[in-house]
GROMACS .gro file of C-alpha atoms in nm:
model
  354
    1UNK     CA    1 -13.937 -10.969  -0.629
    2UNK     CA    2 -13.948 -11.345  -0.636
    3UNK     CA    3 -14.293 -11.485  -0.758
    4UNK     CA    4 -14.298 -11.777  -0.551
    5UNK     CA    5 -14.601 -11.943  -0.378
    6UNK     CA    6 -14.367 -12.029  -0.089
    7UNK     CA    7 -14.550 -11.894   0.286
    8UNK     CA    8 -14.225 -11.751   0.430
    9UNK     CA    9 -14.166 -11.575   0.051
   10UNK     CA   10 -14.542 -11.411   0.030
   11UNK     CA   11 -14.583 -11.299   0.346
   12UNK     CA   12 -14.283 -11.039   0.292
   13UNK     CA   13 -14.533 -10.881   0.079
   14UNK     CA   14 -14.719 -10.733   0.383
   15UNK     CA   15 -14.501 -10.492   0.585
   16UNK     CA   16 -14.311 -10.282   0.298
   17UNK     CA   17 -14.393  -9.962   0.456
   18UNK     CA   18 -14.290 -10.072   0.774
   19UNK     CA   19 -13.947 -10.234   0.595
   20UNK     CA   20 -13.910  -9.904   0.403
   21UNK     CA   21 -13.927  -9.665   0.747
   22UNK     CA   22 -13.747  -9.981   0.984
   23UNK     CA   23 -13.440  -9.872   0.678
   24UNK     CA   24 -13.486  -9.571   0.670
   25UNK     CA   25 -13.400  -9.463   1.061
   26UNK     CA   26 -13.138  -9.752   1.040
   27UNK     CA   27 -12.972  -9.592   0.788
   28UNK     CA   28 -13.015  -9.191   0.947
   29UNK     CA   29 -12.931  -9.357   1.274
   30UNK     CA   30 -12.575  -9.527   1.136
   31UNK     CA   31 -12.498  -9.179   0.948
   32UNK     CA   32 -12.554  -8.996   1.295
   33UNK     CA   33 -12.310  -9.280   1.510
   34UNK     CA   34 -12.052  -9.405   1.236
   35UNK     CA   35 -12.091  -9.201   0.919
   36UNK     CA   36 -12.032  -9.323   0.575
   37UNK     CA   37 -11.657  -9.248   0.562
   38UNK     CA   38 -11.527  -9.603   0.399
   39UNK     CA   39 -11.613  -9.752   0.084
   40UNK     CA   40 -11.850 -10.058   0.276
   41UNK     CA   41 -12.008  -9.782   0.494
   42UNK     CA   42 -12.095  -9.644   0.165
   43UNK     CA   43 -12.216  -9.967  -0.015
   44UNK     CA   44 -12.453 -10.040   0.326
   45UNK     CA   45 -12.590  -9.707   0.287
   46UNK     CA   46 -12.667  -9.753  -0.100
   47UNK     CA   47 -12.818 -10.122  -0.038
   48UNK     CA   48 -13.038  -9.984   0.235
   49UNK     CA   49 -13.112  -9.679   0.018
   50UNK     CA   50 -13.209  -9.933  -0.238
   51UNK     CA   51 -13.443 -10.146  -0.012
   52UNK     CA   52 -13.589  -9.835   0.063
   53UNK     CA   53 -13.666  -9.776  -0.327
   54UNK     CA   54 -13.769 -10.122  -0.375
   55UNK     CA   55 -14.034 -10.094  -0.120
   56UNK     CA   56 -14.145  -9.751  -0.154
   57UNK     CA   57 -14.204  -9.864  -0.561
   58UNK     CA   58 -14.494 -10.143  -0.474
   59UNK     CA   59 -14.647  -9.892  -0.246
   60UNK     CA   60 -14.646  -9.530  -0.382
   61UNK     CA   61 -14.968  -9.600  -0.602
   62UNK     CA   62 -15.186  -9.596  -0.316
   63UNK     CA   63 -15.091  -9.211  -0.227
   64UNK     CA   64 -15.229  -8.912  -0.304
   65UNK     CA   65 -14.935  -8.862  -0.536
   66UNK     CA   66 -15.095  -9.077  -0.794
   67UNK     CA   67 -15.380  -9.046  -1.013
   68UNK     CA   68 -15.692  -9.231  -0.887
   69UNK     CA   69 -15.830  -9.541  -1.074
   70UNK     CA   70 -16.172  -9.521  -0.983
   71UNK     CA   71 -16.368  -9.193  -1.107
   72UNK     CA   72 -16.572  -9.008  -0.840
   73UNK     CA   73 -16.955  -8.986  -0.982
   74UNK     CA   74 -17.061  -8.666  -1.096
   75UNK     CA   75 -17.449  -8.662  -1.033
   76UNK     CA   76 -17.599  -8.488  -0.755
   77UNK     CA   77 -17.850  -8.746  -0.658
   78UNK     CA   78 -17.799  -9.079  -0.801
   79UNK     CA   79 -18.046  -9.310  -0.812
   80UNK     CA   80 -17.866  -9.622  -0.847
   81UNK     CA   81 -17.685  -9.594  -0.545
   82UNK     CA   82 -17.623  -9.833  -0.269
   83UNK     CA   83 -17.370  -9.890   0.037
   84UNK     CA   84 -17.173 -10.190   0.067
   85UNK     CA   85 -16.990 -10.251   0.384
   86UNK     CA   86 -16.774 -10.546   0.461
   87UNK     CA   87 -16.626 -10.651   0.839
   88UNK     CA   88 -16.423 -10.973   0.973
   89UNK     CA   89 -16.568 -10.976   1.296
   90UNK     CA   90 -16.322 -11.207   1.443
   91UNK     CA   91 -16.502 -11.529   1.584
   92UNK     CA   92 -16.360 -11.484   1.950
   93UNK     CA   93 -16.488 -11.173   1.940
   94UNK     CA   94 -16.788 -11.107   2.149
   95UNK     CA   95 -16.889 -10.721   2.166
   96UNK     CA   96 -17.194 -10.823   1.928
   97UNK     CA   97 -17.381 -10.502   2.048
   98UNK     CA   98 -17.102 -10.291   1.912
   99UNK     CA   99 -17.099 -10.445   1.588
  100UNK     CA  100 -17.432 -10.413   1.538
  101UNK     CA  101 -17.442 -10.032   1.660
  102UNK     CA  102 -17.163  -9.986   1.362
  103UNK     CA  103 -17.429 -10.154   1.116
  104UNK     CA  104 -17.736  -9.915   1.236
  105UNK     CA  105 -17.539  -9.620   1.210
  106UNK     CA  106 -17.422  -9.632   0.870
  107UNK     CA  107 -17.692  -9.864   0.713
  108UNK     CA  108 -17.531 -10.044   0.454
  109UNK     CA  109 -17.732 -10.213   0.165
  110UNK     CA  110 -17.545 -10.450   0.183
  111UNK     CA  111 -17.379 -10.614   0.409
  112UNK     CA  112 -17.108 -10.892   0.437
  113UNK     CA  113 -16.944 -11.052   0.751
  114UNK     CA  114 -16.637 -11.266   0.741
  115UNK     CA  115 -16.560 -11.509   1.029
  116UNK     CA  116 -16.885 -11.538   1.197
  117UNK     CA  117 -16.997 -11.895   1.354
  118UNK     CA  118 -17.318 -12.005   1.501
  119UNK     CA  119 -17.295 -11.842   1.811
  120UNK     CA  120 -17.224 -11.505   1.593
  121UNK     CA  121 -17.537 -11.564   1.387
  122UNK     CA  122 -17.759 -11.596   1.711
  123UNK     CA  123 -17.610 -11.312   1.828
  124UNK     CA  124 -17.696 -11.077   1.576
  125UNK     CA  125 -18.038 -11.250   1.422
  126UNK     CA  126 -18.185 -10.906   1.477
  127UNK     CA  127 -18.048 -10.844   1.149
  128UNK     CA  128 -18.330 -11.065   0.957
  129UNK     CA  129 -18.563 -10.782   1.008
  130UNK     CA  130 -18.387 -10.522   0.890
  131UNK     CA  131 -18.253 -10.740   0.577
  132UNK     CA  132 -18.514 -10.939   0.337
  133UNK     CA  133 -18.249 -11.186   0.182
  134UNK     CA  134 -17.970 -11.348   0.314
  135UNK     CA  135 -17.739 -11.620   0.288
  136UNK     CA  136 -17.598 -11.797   0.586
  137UNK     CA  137 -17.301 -12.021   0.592
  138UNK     CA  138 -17.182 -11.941   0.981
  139UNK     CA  139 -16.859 -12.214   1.051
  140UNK     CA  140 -16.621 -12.274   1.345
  141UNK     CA  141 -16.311 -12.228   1.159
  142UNK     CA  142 -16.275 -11.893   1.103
  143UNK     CA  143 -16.429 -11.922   0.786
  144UNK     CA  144 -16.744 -11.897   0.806
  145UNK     CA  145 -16.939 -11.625   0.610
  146UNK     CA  146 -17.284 -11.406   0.598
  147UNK     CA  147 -17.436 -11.183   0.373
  148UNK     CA  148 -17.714 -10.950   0.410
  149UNK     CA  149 -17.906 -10.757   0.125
  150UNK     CA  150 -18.204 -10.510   0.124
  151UNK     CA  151 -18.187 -10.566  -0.271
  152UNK     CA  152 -18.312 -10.873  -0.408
  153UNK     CA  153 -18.048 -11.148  -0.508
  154UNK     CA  154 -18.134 -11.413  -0.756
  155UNK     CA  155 -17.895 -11.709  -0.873
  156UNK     CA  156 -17.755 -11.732  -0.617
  157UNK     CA  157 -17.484 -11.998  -0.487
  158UNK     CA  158 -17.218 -12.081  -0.178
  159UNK     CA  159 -16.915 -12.228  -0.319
  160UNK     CA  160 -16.611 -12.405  -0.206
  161UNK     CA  161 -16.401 -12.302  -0.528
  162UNK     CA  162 -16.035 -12.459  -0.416
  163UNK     CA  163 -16.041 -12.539  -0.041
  164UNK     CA  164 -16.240 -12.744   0.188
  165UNK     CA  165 -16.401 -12.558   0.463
  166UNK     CA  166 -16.320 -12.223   0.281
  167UNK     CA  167 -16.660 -12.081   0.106
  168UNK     CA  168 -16.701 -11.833  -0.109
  169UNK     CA  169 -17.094 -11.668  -0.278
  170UNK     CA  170 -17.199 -11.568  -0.545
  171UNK     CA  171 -17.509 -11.342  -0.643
  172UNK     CA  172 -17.710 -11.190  -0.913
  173UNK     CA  173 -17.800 -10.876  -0.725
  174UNK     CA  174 -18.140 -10.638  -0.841
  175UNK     CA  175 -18.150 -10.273  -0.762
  176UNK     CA  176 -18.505 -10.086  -0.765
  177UNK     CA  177 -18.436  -9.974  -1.114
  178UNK     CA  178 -18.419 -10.314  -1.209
  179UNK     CA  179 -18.058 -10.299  -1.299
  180UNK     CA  180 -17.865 -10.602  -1.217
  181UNK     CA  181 -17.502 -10.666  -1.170
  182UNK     CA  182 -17.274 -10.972  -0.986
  183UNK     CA  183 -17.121 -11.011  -0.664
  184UNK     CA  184 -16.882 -11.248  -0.542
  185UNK     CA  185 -16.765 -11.274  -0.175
  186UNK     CA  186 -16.408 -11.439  -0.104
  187UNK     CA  187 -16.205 -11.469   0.247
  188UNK     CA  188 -15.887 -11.783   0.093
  189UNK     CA  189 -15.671 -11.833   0.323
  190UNK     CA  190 -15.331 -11.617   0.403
  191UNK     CA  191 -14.995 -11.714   0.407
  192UNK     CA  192 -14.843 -11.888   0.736
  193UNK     CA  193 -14.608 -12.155   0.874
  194UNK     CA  194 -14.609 -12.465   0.607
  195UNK     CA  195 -14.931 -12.288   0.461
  196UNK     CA  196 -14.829 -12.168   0.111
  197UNK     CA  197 -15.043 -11.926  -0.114
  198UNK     CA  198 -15.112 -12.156  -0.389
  199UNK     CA  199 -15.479 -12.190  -0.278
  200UNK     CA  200 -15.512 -11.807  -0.242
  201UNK     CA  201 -15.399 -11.730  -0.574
  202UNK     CA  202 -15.595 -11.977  -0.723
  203UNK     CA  203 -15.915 -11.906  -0.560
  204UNK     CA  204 -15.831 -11.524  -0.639
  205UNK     CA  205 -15.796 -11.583  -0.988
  206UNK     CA  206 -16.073 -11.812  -1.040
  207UNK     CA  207 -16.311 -11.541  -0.921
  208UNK     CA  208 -16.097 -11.321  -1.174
  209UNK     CA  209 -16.217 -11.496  -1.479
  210UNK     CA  210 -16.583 -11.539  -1.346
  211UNK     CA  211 -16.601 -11.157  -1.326
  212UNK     CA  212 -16.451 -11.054  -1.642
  213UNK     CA  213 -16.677 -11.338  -1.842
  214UNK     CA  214 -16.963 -11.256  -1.674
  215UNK     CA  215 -17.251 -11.072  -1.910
  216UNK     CA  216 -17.313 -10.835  -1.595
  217UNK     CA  217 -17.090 -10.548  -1.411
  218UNK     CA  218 -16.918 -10.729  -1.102
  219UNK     CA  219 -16.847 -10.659  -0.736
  220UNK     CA  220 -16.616 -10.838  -0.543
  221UNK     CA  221 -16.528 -10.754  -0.154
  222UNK     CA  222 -16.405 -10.947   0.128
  223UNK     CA  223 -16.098 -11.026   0.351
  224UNK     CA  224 -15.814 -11.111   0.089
  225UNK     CA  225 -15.548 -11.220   0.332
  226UNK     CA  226 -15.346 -11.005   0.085
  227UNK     CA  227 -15.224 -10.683   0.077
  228UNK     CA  228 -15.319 -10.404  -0.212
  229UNK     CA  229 -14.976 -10.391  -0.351
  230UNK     CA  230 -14.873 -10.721  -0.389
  231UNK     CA  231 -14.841 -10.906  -0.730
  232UNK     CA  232 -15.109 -11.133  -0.623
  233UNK     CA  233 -15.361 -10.872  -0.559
  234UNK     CA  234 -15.249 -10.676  -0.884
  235UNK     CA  235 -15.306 -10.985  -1.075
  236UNK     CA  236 -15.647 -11.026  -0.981
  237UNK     CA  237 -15.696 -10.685  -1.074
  238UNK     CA  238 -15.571 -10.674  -1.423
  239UNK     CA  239 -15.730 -11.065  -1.522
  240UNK     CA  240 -16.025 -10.953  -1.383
  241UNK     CA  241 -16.057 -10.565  -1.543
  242UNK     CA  242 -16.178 -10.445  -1.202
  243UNK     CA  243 -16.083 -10.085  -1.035
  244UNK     CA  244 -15.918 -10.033  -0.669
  245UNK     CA  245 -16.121  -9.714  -0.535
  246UNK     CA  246 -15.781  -9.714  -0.297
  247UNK     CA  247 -15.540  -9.652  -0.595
  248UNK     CA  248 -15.447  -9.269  -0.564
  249UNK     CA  249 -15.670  -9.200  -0.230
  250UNK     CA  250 -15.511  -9.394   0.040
  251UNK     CA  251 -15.418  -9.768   0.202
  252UNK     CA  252 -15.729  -9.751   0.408
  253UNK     CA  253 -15.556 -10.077   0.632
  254UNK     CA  254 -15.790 -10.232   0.811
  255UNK     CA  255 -15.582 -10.511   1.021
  256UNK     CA  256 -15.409 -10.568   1.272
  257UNK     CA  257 -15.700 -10.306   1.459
  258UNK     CA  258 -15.477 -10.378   1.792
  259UNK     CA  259 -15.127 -10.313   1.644
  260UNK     CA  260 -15.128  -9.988   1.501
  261UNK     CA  261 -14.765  -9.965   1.354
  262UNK     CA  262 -14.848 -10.301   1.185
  263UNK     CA  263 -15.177 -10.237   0.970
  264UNK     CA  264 -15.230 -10.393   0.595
  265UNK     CA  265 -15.521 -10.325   0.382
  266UNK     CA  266 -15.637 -10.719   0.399
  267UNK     CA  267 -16.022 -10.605   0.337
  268UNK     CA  268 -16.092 -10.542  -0.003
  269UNK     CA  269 -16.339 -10.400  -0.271
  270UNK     CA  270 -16.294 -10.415  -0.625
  271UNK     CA  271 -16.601 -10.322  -0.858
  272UNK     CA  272 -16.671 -10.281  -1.312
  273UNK     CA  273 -16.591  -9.957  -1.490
  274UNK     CA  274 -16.988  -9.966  -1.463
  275UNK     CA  275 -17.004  -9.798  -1.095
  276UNK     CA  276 -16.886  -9.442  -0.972
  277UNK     CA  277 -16.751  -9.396  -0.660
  278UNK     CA  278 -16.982  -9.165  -0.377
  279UNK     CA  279 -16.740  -9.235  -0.089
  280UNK     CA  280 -16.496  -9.494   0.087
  281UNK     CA  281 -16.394  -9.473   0.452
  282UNK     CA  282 -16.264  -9.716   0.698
  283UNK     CA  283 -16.521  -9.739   1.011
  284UNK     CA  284 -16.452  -9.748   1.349
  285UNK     CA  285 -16.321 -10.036   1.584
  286UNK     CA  286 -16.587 -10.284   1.751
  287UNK     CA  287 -16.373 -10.572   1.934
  288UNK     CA  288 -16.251 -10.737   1.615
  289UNK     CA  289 -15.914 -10.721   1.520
  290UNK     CA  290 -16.031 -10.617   1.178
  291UNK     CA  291 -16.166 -10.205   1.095
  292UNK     CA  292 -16.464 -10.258   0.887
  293UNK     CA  293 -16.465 -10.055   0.530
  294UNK     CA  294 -16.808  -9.897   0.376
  295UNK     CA  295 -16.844  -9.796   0.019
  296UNK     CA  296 -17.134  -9.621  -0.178
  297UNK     CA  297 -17.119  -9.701  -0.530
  298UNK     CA  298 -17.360  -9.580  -0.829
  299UNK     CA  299 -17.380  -9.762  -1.102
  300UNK     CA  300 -17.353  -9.554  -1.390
  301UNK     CA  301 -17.253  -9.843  -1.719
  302UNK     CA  302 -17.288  -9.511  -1.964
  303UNK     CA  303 -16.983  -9.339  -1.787
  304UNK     CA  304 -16.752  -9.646  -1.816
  305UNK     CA  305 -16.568  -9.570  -2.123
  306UNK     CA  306 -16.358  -9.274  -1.868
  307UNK     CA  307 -16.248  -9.522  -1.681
  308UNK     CA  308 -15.892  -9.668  -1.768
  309UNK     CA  309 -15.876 -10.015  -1.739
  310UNK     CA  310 -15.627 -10.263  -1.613
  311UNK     CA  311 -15.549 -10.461  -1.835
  312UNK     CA  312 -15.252 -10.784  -1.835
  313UNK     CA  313 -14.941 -10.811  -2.059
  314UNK     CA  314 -14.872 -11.166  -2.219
  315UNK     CA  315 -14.668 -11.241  -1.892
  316UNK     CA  316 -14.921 -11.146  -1.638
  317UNK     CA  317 -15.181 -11.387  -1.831
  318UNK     CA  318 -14.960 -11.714  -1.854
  319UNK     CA  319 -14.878 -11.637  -1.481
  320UNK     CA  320 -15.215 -11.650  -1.403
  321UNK     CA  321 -15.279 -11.954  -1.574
  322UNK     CA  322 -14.989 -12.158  -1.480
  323UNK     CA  323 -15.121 -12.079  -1.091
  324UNK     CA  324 -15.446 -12.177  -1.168
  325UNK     CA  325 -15.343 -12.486  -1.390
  326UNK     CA  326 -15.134 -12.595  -1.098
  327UNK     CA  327 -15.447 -12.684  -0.846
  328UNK     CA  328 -15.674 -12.822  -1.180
  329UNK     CA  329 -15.929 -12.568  -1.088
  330UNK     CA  330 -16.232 -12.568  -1.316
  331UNK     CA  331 -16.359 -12.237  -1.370
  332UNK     CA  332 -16.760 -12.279  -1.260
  333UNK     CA  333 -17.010 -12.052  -1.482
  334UNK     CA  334 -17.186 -11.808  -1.283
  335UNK     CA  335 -17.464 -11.787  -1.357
  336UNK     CA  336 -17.690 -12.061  -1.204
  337UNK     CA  337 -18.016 -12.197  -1.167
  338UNK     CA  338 -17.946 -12.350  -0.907
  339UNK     CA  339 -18.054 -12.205  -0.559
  340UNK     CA  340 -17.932 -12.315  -0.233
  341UNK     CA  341 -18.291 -12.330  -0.025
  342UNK     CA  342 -18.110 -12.440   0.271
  343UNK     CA  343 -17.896 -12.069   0.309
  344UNK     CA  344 -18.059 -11.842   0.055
  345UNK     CA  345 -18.424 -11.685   0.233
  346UNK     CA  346 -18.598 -11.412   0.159
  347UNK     CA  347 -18.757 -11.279   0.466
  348UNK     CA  348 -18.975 -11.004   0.625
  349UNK     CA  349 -19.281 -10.933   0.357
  350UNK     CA  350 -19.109 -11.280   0.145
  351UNK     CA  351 -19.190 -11.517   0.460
  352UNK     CA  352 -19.158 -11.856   0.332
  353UNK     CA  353 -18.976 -11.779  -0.012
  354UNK     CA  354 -18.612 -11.890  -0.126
   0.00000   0.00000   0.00000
């Protein structure tokens, strides 16, 4: 409830559902021993009945109680269509084999990997030949990031938007047709001990304003560090005028892959009113403690007007800015001339291009 940037205030956001069951056998459990007899026995069970509510509201959109955001498509064989699957492979992790078995088998377009370092891009080089362009920016802090494309990307850049060490891409990505649309890629950092959110939010919201000015439909995916319900996450939404396929189909968590009572939905992809969903399904467990998530998308920018979009009140907007004003973070344009010849390669029948 309280909009704070504070670490031990945001990361309450994460385990509502688990709060909202924890409350609820605590409070079936006291009926069963105690009762609810006398008046405090009564006001526990209506403050407990109330956390319940409170929880239960942030979460109930992402049920199948609730109308979806994102439309389905409608055509029978679309051909602007293309997979996008995202994964945090976990640096310590080393089952590199099993990841890649996970990439063969459902053949993404694209492809982006959060968390890899050098030894992970050794270990999974393979992936040149089955992807002409690519950008590489592998790290040892658990930052590092890859991203693989069978489609031709042009402008593009690796950024370091708010934090040191934390990078971020953008692309201009080409289908077949022709047809172009953006892409950003973002993994800030989450909330922990004497590690507030303020460079989250910013970096969140940055990429929110590059996607709603850009002239193009934009993508963006990647490992959020923030749940789907949280104020944050619905801020980025509405500034940025991009859908959650999620809303009205499911959480689709995809950490912690070990714990399986405590799962969020950290990994995240938001696309334009432009693209129609085909499908959306959270794939199967490789070594990291992440679940990787695959999309197919078709970009249909005739259909958009169905769509509803989100949209922020006055509020919502000076919220956003005041976060952003409170780092100084310039908003960078994004589309750029600029290409990065040391990451950026086109590769296979493009030997020798960038």
């Amino acid at each position: 409830m309280v909009k704070s940037t504070y670490w031990w205030i945001r990361i309450l956001d994460f385990p509502r559902v688990q709060v909202a069951i924890l409350c609820t056998v605590i409070l079936g459990l006291y009926g069963w021993l105690y009762g609810y007899e006398l008046l405090t026995q009564k006001i526990f069970a209506g403050l407990l009945v109330l956390a319940i509510v409170n929880e239960l509201v942030h979460v109930y959109k992402f049920t199948p109680f609730v109308r979806v955001q994102a439309l389905r498509s409608k055509i029978k064989a679309p051909k602007n269509s293309f997979g996008v699957m995202i994964s945090n492979v976990r640096m310590s992790n080393t089952r590199y084999d099993r990841f890649l078995k996970v990439v063969r088998e459902n053949d993404p377009d694209l492809l982006l990997i959060n968390e890899p370092n050098h030894r992970w891009a050794n270990a999974i080089s393979e992936l040149d030949q089955r992807y002409p362009y690519c950008i590489k920016e592998p790290l040892e802090n658990t930052y590092g990031m890859m991203f693989y494309s069978k489609f031709k990307l042009t402008h593009t850049e690796v950024r370091y938007l708010v934090e040191e060490g934390i990078p971020s891409f953008y692309m201009l990505v080409e289908l077949p047709s022709g047809l172009k649309f953006d892409l950003f890629t973002v993994h800030p950092q989450p909330p922990h001990l004497n590690k507030d959110t303020d460079t989250r939010e910013a970096e969140l919201l940055t990429v929110a304003k590059m996607a709603k000015d850009s002239p193009y439909a934009s993508i963006v995916i990647g490992d959020l560090n923030d749940v789907a319900w949280s104020y944050t996450t619905n801020l980025f939404r509405k500034i940025s005028g991009l859908l959650d396929p999620r809303i009205g189909r499911g959480f689709f968590n995809t950490y912690n892959a070990f714990v399986p009572f405590f799962r969020y939905s950290l990994d995240h992809i938001f696309y334009d009113p432009a693209f129609r969903l085909i499908r959306i399904k959270r794939l199967p467990f490789f070594g990291s403690d992440h679940f990787p998530m695959f999309i197919r998308l078709n970009y249909e920018p005739l259909e958009a007007d169905e769509h509803e979009v989100p949209e922020p009140n006055e509020e919502e907007q000076e919220d956003a800015e005041e976060l952003l004003n409170k780092l100084d973070v310039d908003v960078p344009t994004n589309i750029s001339t600029n290409i990065n010849t040391n990451t950026v390669t086109a590769q296979g029948n493009n030997t020798g291009q960038t």
